[in-house]
Short mmCIF file of C-alpha atoms in Angstrom, two decimals:
data_model
loop_
_atom_site.label_atom_id
_atom_site.label_comp_id
_atom_site.label_asym_id
_atom_site.label_seq_id
_atom_site.Cartn_x
_atom_site.Cartn_y
_atom_site.Cartn_z
CA MET Q 6 50.38 76.45 159.17
CA ILE Q 7 53.81 76.17 160.78
CA SER Q 8 54.53 73.04 162.83
CA VAL Q 9 56.92 73.71 165.70
CA ILE Q 10 58.77 70.57 166.81
CA ILE Q 11 60.24 70.52 170.32
CA PRO Q 12 62.27 67.41 171.24
CA THR Q 13 62.82 67.00 174.97
CA PHE Q 14 64.77 64.62 177.18
CA ASN Q 15 65.01 65.21 180.93
CA THR Q 16 64.84 68.96 180.29
CA LYS Q 17 64.53 71.32 183.25
CA LYS Q 18 60.85 72.08 183.73
CA GLU Q 19 61.25 75.86 183.62
CA TRP Q 20 63.35 75.64 180.45
CA LEU Q 21 60.82 73.50 178.60
CA ARG Q 22 58.01 75.75 179.77
CA LYS Q 23 59.84 78.80 178.40
CA ALA Q 24 60.43 77.10 175.04
CA ILE Q 25 56.76 76.08 174.74
CA THR Q 26 55.50 79.50 175.83
CA SER Q 27 57.75 81.30 173.34
CA ALA Q 28 56.32 79.16 170.53
CA LEU Q 29 52.73 79.71 171.64
CA ASP Q 30 53.31 83.48 171.89
CA GLN Q 31 54.42 83.89 168.26
CA THR Q 32 52.83 86.77 166.36
CA TYR Q 33 52.39 84.43 163.39
CA PRO Q 34 48.76 83.28 163.79
CA ASP Q 35 48.70 79.69 162.55
CA VAL Q 36 51.00 77.50 164.64
CA GLU Q 37 50.85 73.97 166.06
CA LEU Q 38 53.29 72.58 168.62
CA ILE Q 39 54.52 69.01 168.57
CA VAL Q 40 56.37 68.14 171.77
CA VAL Q 41 58.15 64.79 171.55
CA ASP Q 42 59.55 63.31 174.76
CA ASP Q 43 62.45 60.92 174.22
CA CYS Q 44 61.60 58.64 177.15
CA SER Q 45 62.45 61.07 179.96
CA ASN Q 46 62.34 60.07 183.62
CA ILE Q 47 59.38 62.44 184.03
CA PRO Q 48 57.44 62.63 180.74
CA PHE Q 49 57.41 66.18 179.34
CA SER Q 50 58.92 67.37 182.65
CA GLY Q 51 55.37 67.17 184.01
CA LEU Q 52 54.08 69.99 181.80
CA GLU Q 53 51.62 67.86 179.85
CA ARG Q 54 49.26 68.12 182.83
CA GLU Q 55 49.86 71.83 183.40
CA ILE Q 56 49.69 73.47 179.97
CA ASP Q 57 46.25 73.24 178.43
CA ASP Q 58 46.37 74.56 174.87
CA ALA Q 59 44.66 72.96 171.88
CA ARG Q 60 47.59 73.92 169.65
CA ILE Q 61 49.87 71.43 171.43
CA ARG Q 62 50.11 67.73 170.65
CA TRP Q 63 52.19 65.54 172.96
CA PHE Q 64 54.08 62.41 171.85
CA ARG Q 65 56.42 60.13 173.77
CA ASN Q 66 58.99 57.61 172.53
CA GLU Q 67 58.72 54.22 174.23
CA GLU Q 68 62.52 54.04 174.33
CA ASN Q 69 65.30 56.59 174.09
CA LEU Q 70 66.00 57.10 170.37
CA GLY Q 71 68.19 60.20 170.35
CA VAL Q 72 67.49 63.73 169.24
CA SER Q 73 67.61 63.07 165.47
CA ALA Q 74 64.99 60.32 165.54
CA THR Q 75 62.91 62.38 167.95
CA ARG Q 76 62.90 65.40 165.62
CA ASN Q 77 62.07 63.11 162.71
CA ARG Q 78 59.09 61.69 164.60
CA GLY Q 79 57.86 65.20 165.20
CA ALA Q 80 58.13 65.91 161.46
CA VAL Q 81 56.11 62.78 160.67
CA GLU Q 82 53.35 63.90 163.04
CA ALA Q 83 53.36 67.48 161.68
CA LYS Q 84 50.39 68.86 159.77
CA GLY Q 85 51.87 72.20 158.73
CA GLU Q 86 53.36 73.29 155.40
CA TRP Q 87 56.47 74.54 157.23
CA LEU Q 88 58.62 73.03 159.98
CA ALA Q 89 60.41 74.90 162.73
CA PHE Q 90 62.61 73.08 165.24
CA LEU Q 91 63.06 74.46 168.75
CA ASP Q 92 65.41 72.80 171.23
CA ALA Q 93 63.84 72.43 174.66
CA ASP Q 94 66.45 74.63 176.39
CA ASP Q 95 66.18 77.51 173.88
CA TRP Q 96 63.44 80.05 173.19
CA TRP Q 97 62.30 82.53 170.52
CA ALA Q 98 61.50 86.20 170.13
CA PRO Q 99 57.74 86.66 169.46
CA GLU Q 100 58.20 87.73 165.83
CA LYS Q 101 60.58 84.90 164.87
CA LEU Q 102 58.25 82.86 162.69
CA ALA Q 103 56.42 85.84 161.16
CA LEU Q 104 59.64 87.46 159.92
CA GLN Q 105 61.02 84.19 158.59
CA ILE Q 106 57.89 83.14 156.74
CA GLU Q 107 57.73 86.59 155.11
CA LEU Q 108 61.34 86.23 153.98
CA MET Q 109 60.71 82.75 152.59
CA GLU Q 110 57.56 83.63 150.69
CA ASN Q 111 58.89 86.90 149.28
CA ASN Q 112 62.01 85.19 147.95
CA GLU Q 113 60.60 81.73 147.15
CA LEU Q 114 63.06 80.01 149.48
CA LYS Q 115 62.97 76.50 150.89
CA TRP Q 116 64.79 77.28 154.14
CA VAL Q 117 66.00 80.28 156.17
CA TYR Q 118 67.64 81.02 159.51
CA SER Q 119 68.44 84.03 161.73
CA SER Q 120 70.96 85.65 164.02
CA ALA Q 121 70.87 84.54 167.65
CA PHE Q 122 71.56 85.64 171.22
CA GLN Q 123 74.01 83.56 173.26
CA THR Q 124 72.94 83.35 176.91
CA THR Q 125 73.98 81.88 180.22
CA GLN Q 126 72.01 79.01 181.73
CA ASP Q 127 69.98 81.59 183.67
CA GLY Q 128 68.96 83.26 180.42
CA ASP Q 129 71.16 86.36 180.65
CA VAL Q 130 72.28 87.55 177.21
CA VAL Q 131 76.06 87.47 176.79
CA SER Q 132 76.64 88.05 173.09
CA ILE Q 133 75.08 88.04 169.63
CA SER Q 134 76.03 85.62 166.86
CA ARG Q 135 75.33 87.33 163.55
CA ALA Q 136 74.12 85.39 160.52
CA GLN Q 137 76.32 86.23 157.53
CA HIS Q 138 75.86 83.73 154.71
CA LYS Q 139 73.10 83.51 152.10
CA GLY Q 140 72.57 82.30 148.57
CA ASN Q 141 74.40 79.14 147.56
CA VAL Q 142 76.29 78.27 150.75
CA PHE Q 143 77.13 74.63 150.01
CA ARG Q 144 80.92 75.04 149.83
CA LYS Q 145 80.94 77.11 153.02
CA VAL Q 146 78.71 74.85 155.11
CA LEU Q 147 80.60 71.80 153.89
CA VAL Q 148 83.58 72.81 156.02
CA ARG Q 149 82.07 75.02 158.75
CA GLN Q 150 78.87 75.17 160.77
CA ILE Q 151 77.81 78.61 159.49
CA ILE Q 152 74.08 78.33 160.23
CA ILE Q 153 73.60 80.48 163.31
CA GLY Q 154 71.01 79.37 165.84
CA SER Q 155 71.46 75.70 165.00
CA CYS Q 156 68.15 73.81 164.84
CA SER Q 157 66.32 76.46 166.84
CA GLY Q 158 67.02 79.08 164.18
CA VAL Q 159 65.86 77.30 161.01
CA LEU Q 160 62.49 77.33 159.26
CA VAL Q 161 62.08 74.88 156.37
CA GLU Q 162 59.44 73.86 153.87
CA ARG Q 163 58.04 70.52 155.00
CA THR Q 164 58.07 68.76 151.61
CA PHE Q 165 61.67 69.88 151.05
CA PHE Q 166 62.69 68.48 154.43
CA GLU Q 167 60.91 65.20 153.74
CA SER Q 168 62.52 64.87 150.29
CA LEU Q 169 65.95 64.79 151.95
CA GLY Q 170 65.06 62.08 154.44
CA GLY Q 171 65.11 64.09 157.65
CA PHE Q 172 67.89 64.16 160.22
CA ASP Q 173 70.51 61.43 160.14
CA ALA Q 174 69.36 58.80 162.65
CA THR Q 175 71.34 55.90 161.22
CA GLY Q 176 73.34 55.39 164.39
CA LYS Q 177 76.83 56.66 163.47
CA ALA Q 178 77.20 59.85 165.45
CA VAL Q 179 77.58 63.00 163.37
CA GLU Q 180 76.76 66.64 164.10
CA GLU Q 181 73.14 66.07 163.07
CA ASP Q 182 72.11 69.69 162.56
CA TRP Q 183 75.24 70.56 160.54
CA ASP Q 184 74.72 67.42 158.46
CA MET Q 185 71.15 68.51 157.72
CA TRP Q 186 72.24 71.99 156.60
CA ILE Q 187 74.79 70.47 154.21
CA ARG Q 188 72.02 68.48 152.57
CA PHE Q 189 69.73 71.53 152.48
CA ALA Q 190 72.48 73.67 150.94
CA ARG Q 191 73.28 71.10 148.27
CA LYS Q 192 69.72 71.43 146.93
CA ALA Q 193 68.62 75.01 147.61
CA PRO Q 194 69.90 78.52 148.47
CA THR Q 195 69.15 80.14 151.80
CA SER Q 196 68.86 83.55 153.42
CA PHE Q 197 68.57 84.94 156.94
CA ILE Q 198 67.02 87.53 159.23
CA ASP Q 199 69.81 89.70 160.62
CA LYS Q 200 67.86 90.52 163.76
CA PRO Q 201 68.55 88.00 166.57
CA LEU Q 202 65.38 85.96 166.98
CA VAL Q 203 66.68 82.94 168.92
CA PHE Q 204 68.00 82.66 172.47
CA LEU Q 205 70.55 79.86 172.95
CA ARG Q 206 71.68 78.69 176.38
CA THR Q 207 75.37 78.41 175.54
CA PHE Q 208 77.45 79.31 178.57
CA GLY Q 209 77.87 77.35 181.77
CA THR Q 210 76.76 73.87 180.71
CA ALA Q 211 79.02 71.38 182.48
CA SER Q 212 77.89 68.53 180.24
CA ARG Q 213 79.15 70.32 177.14
CA SER Q 214 82.62 70.37 178.64
CA ALA Q 215 82.41 66.71 179.63
CA GLU Q 216 81.37 65.57 176.16
CA LEU Q 217 84.00 67.54 174.20
CA GLY Q 218 85.73 64.39 172.96
CA ALA Q 219 82.44 62.93 171.75
CA ARG Q 220 81.55 66.14 169.94
CA LEU Q 221 84.90 66.25 168.14
CA GLU Q 222 84.36 62.64 167.13
CA ARG Q 223 80.99 63.61 165.62
CA VAL Q 224 82.66 66.37 163.59
CA LYS Q 225 85.29 63.91 162.38
CA ASN Q 226 82.55 61.47 161.35
CA LEU Q 227 80.78 64.27 159.50
CA PHE Q 228 83.87 65.09 157.46
CA ASP Q 229 84.34 61.37 156.75
CA LYS Q 230 80.75 61.21 155.50
CA TYR Q 231 81.36 64.03 153.02
CA ARG Q 232 84.92 63.11 152.08
CA GLU Q 233 84.09 62.81 148.38
CA ASP Q 234 82.43 66.23 148.31
CA LEU Q 235 85.38 67.77 150.14
CA ALA Q 236 87.78 66.22 147.63
CA GLU Q 237 85.68 67.36 144.67
CA HIS Q 238 85.82 70.97 145.91
CA ASP Q 239 89.47 70.78 147.00
CA LEU Q 240 88.50 71.38 150.62
CA GLU Q 241 89.95 68.36 152.43
CA ARG Q 242 92.91 70.22 153.93
CA TYR Q 243 90.72 73.20 154.79
CA ALA Q 244 88.28 70.91 156.62
CA LYS Q 245 91.12 69.29 158.54
CA ALA Q 246 92.41 72.71 159.55
CA HIS Q 247 88.95 73.77 160.72
CA TYR Q 248 88.50 70.61 162.80
CA ASN Q 249 91.81 71.19 164.58
CA TYR Q 250 91.10 74.92 165.00
CA VAL Q 251 87.79 74.18 166.73
CA ALA Q 252 89.48 71.55 168.90
CA ALA Q 253 92.24 74.01 169.84
CA ARG Q 254 89.72 76.66 170.85
CA GLN Q 255 87.64 74.27 172.95
CA TYR Q 256 90.63 72.69 174.72
CA TYR Q 257 92.11 76.12 175.46
CA ILE Q 258 88.83 77.35 176.96
CA ARG Q 259 88.81 74.29 179.23
CA GLY Q 260 92.39 74.91 180.37
CA SER Q 261 94.10 72.13 178.37
CA TRP Q 262 96.64 74.50 176.85
CA ILE Q 263 99.18 71.93 175.65
CA THR Q 264 96.50 69.94 173.83
CA ALA Q 265 95.16 73.20 172.38
CA ALA Q 266 98.62 74.14 171.10
CA ILE Q 267 99.02 70.74 169.45
CA HIS Q 268 95.70 71.09 167.62
CA LEU Q 269 96.52 74.65 166.56
CA ALA Q 270 99.82 73.45 165.11
CA ARG Q 271 98.03 70.64 163.27
CA ALA Q 272 95.60 73.18 161.82
CA TRP Q 273 98.48 75.31 160.53
CA VAL Q 274 100.26 72.33 158.98
CA ALA Q 275 97.04 71.12 157.33
CA CYS Q 276 96.18 74.43 155.66
CA PRO Q 277 98.10 77.67 156.36
CA ARG Q 278 95.68 79.62 154.15
CA TYR Q 279 92.91 78.75 156.60
CA PHE Q 280 94.34 81.33 158.97
CA SER Q 281 93.77 85.04 158.63
CA SER Q 282 94.09 87.99 160.98
CA ASP Q 283 90.29 88.03 161.35
CA ARG Q 284 90.20 84.35 162.28
CA LEU Q 285 92.91 84.77 164.91
CA LYS Q 286 91.09 87.80 166.32
CA LEU Q 287 87.91 85.73 166.52
CA LEU Q 288 89.75 82.94 168.33
CA PHE Q 289 91.06 85.25 171.04
CA LYS Q 290 87.73 87.11 171.27
CA LYS Q 291 85.79 83.88 171.89
CA VAL Q 292 88.32 82.64 174.42
CA ARG Q 293 88.24 85.94 176.36
CA LEU Q 294 84.43 86.01 176.26
CA PHE Q 295 84.13 82.47 177.63
CA GLN Q 296 86.66 83.18 180.37
CA ARG Q 297 84.82 86.37 181.37
CA VAL Q 298 81.44 84.71 181.49
CA SER Q 299 82.77 81.63 183.31
CA LYS Q 300 84.01 83.86 186.15
CA SER Q 301 80.60 85.47 186.53
CA ILE Q 302 78.43 82.33 186.76
#
């Protein structure tokens, strides 16, 4: 059985319903859903009383614990041999779990992921993020978030997840999904389904713009956490360049061009070899895409 864990906190009702429905509609036959509400104003957005399906178990935190602790609680309550995490504002293609479990079992893997669709808040597909990395990806994921689909894209063996202690809920803010993939990659290789199987609501979220500074701080804390690993693999300057590159891209998208230029210069000073023609093309492609979509929503 696969246990699907959906953490939710004040999620729009129609979004949570779509996430739950997409998990229930999987072609893989043996699925349970564990919906964990992190002390929302309206528990489970009111859906606990509306969706009657024996495959769903509902849990609620008595206080707001954050998404990492909420996912971990879901894992503790899980009964399946495999864990799949689905964010409450995302949803899956019907064959997502079936294709991933086949890949895992045929290749004796502990964890896999997939390509993903990027959508607007209304669910309109804007672009595809292609998964590219498989095998031993530890060095790569140590400096970049290369696991497409984030938490919503990963399927993992439950005992493997438990052996690594779950998501970091210690209190110091890090990019919790990226941190988890680093720990996965240190212990086991991975692979992916090239077909996009996850739909991520990426464009048009005002809160993501407002919390940019906090997100960059989480990335900085992540690199601090793995400073010894970065030094061991001679990746400290590369990581610093990547941090500033991401900051430059995000500030430019939000119209803070001077700040973006400063971060881009810092990235170049930190590690000139970080830059390539492909990376610069990707930078301008992502900026143009965000600007185009922002004008249409």
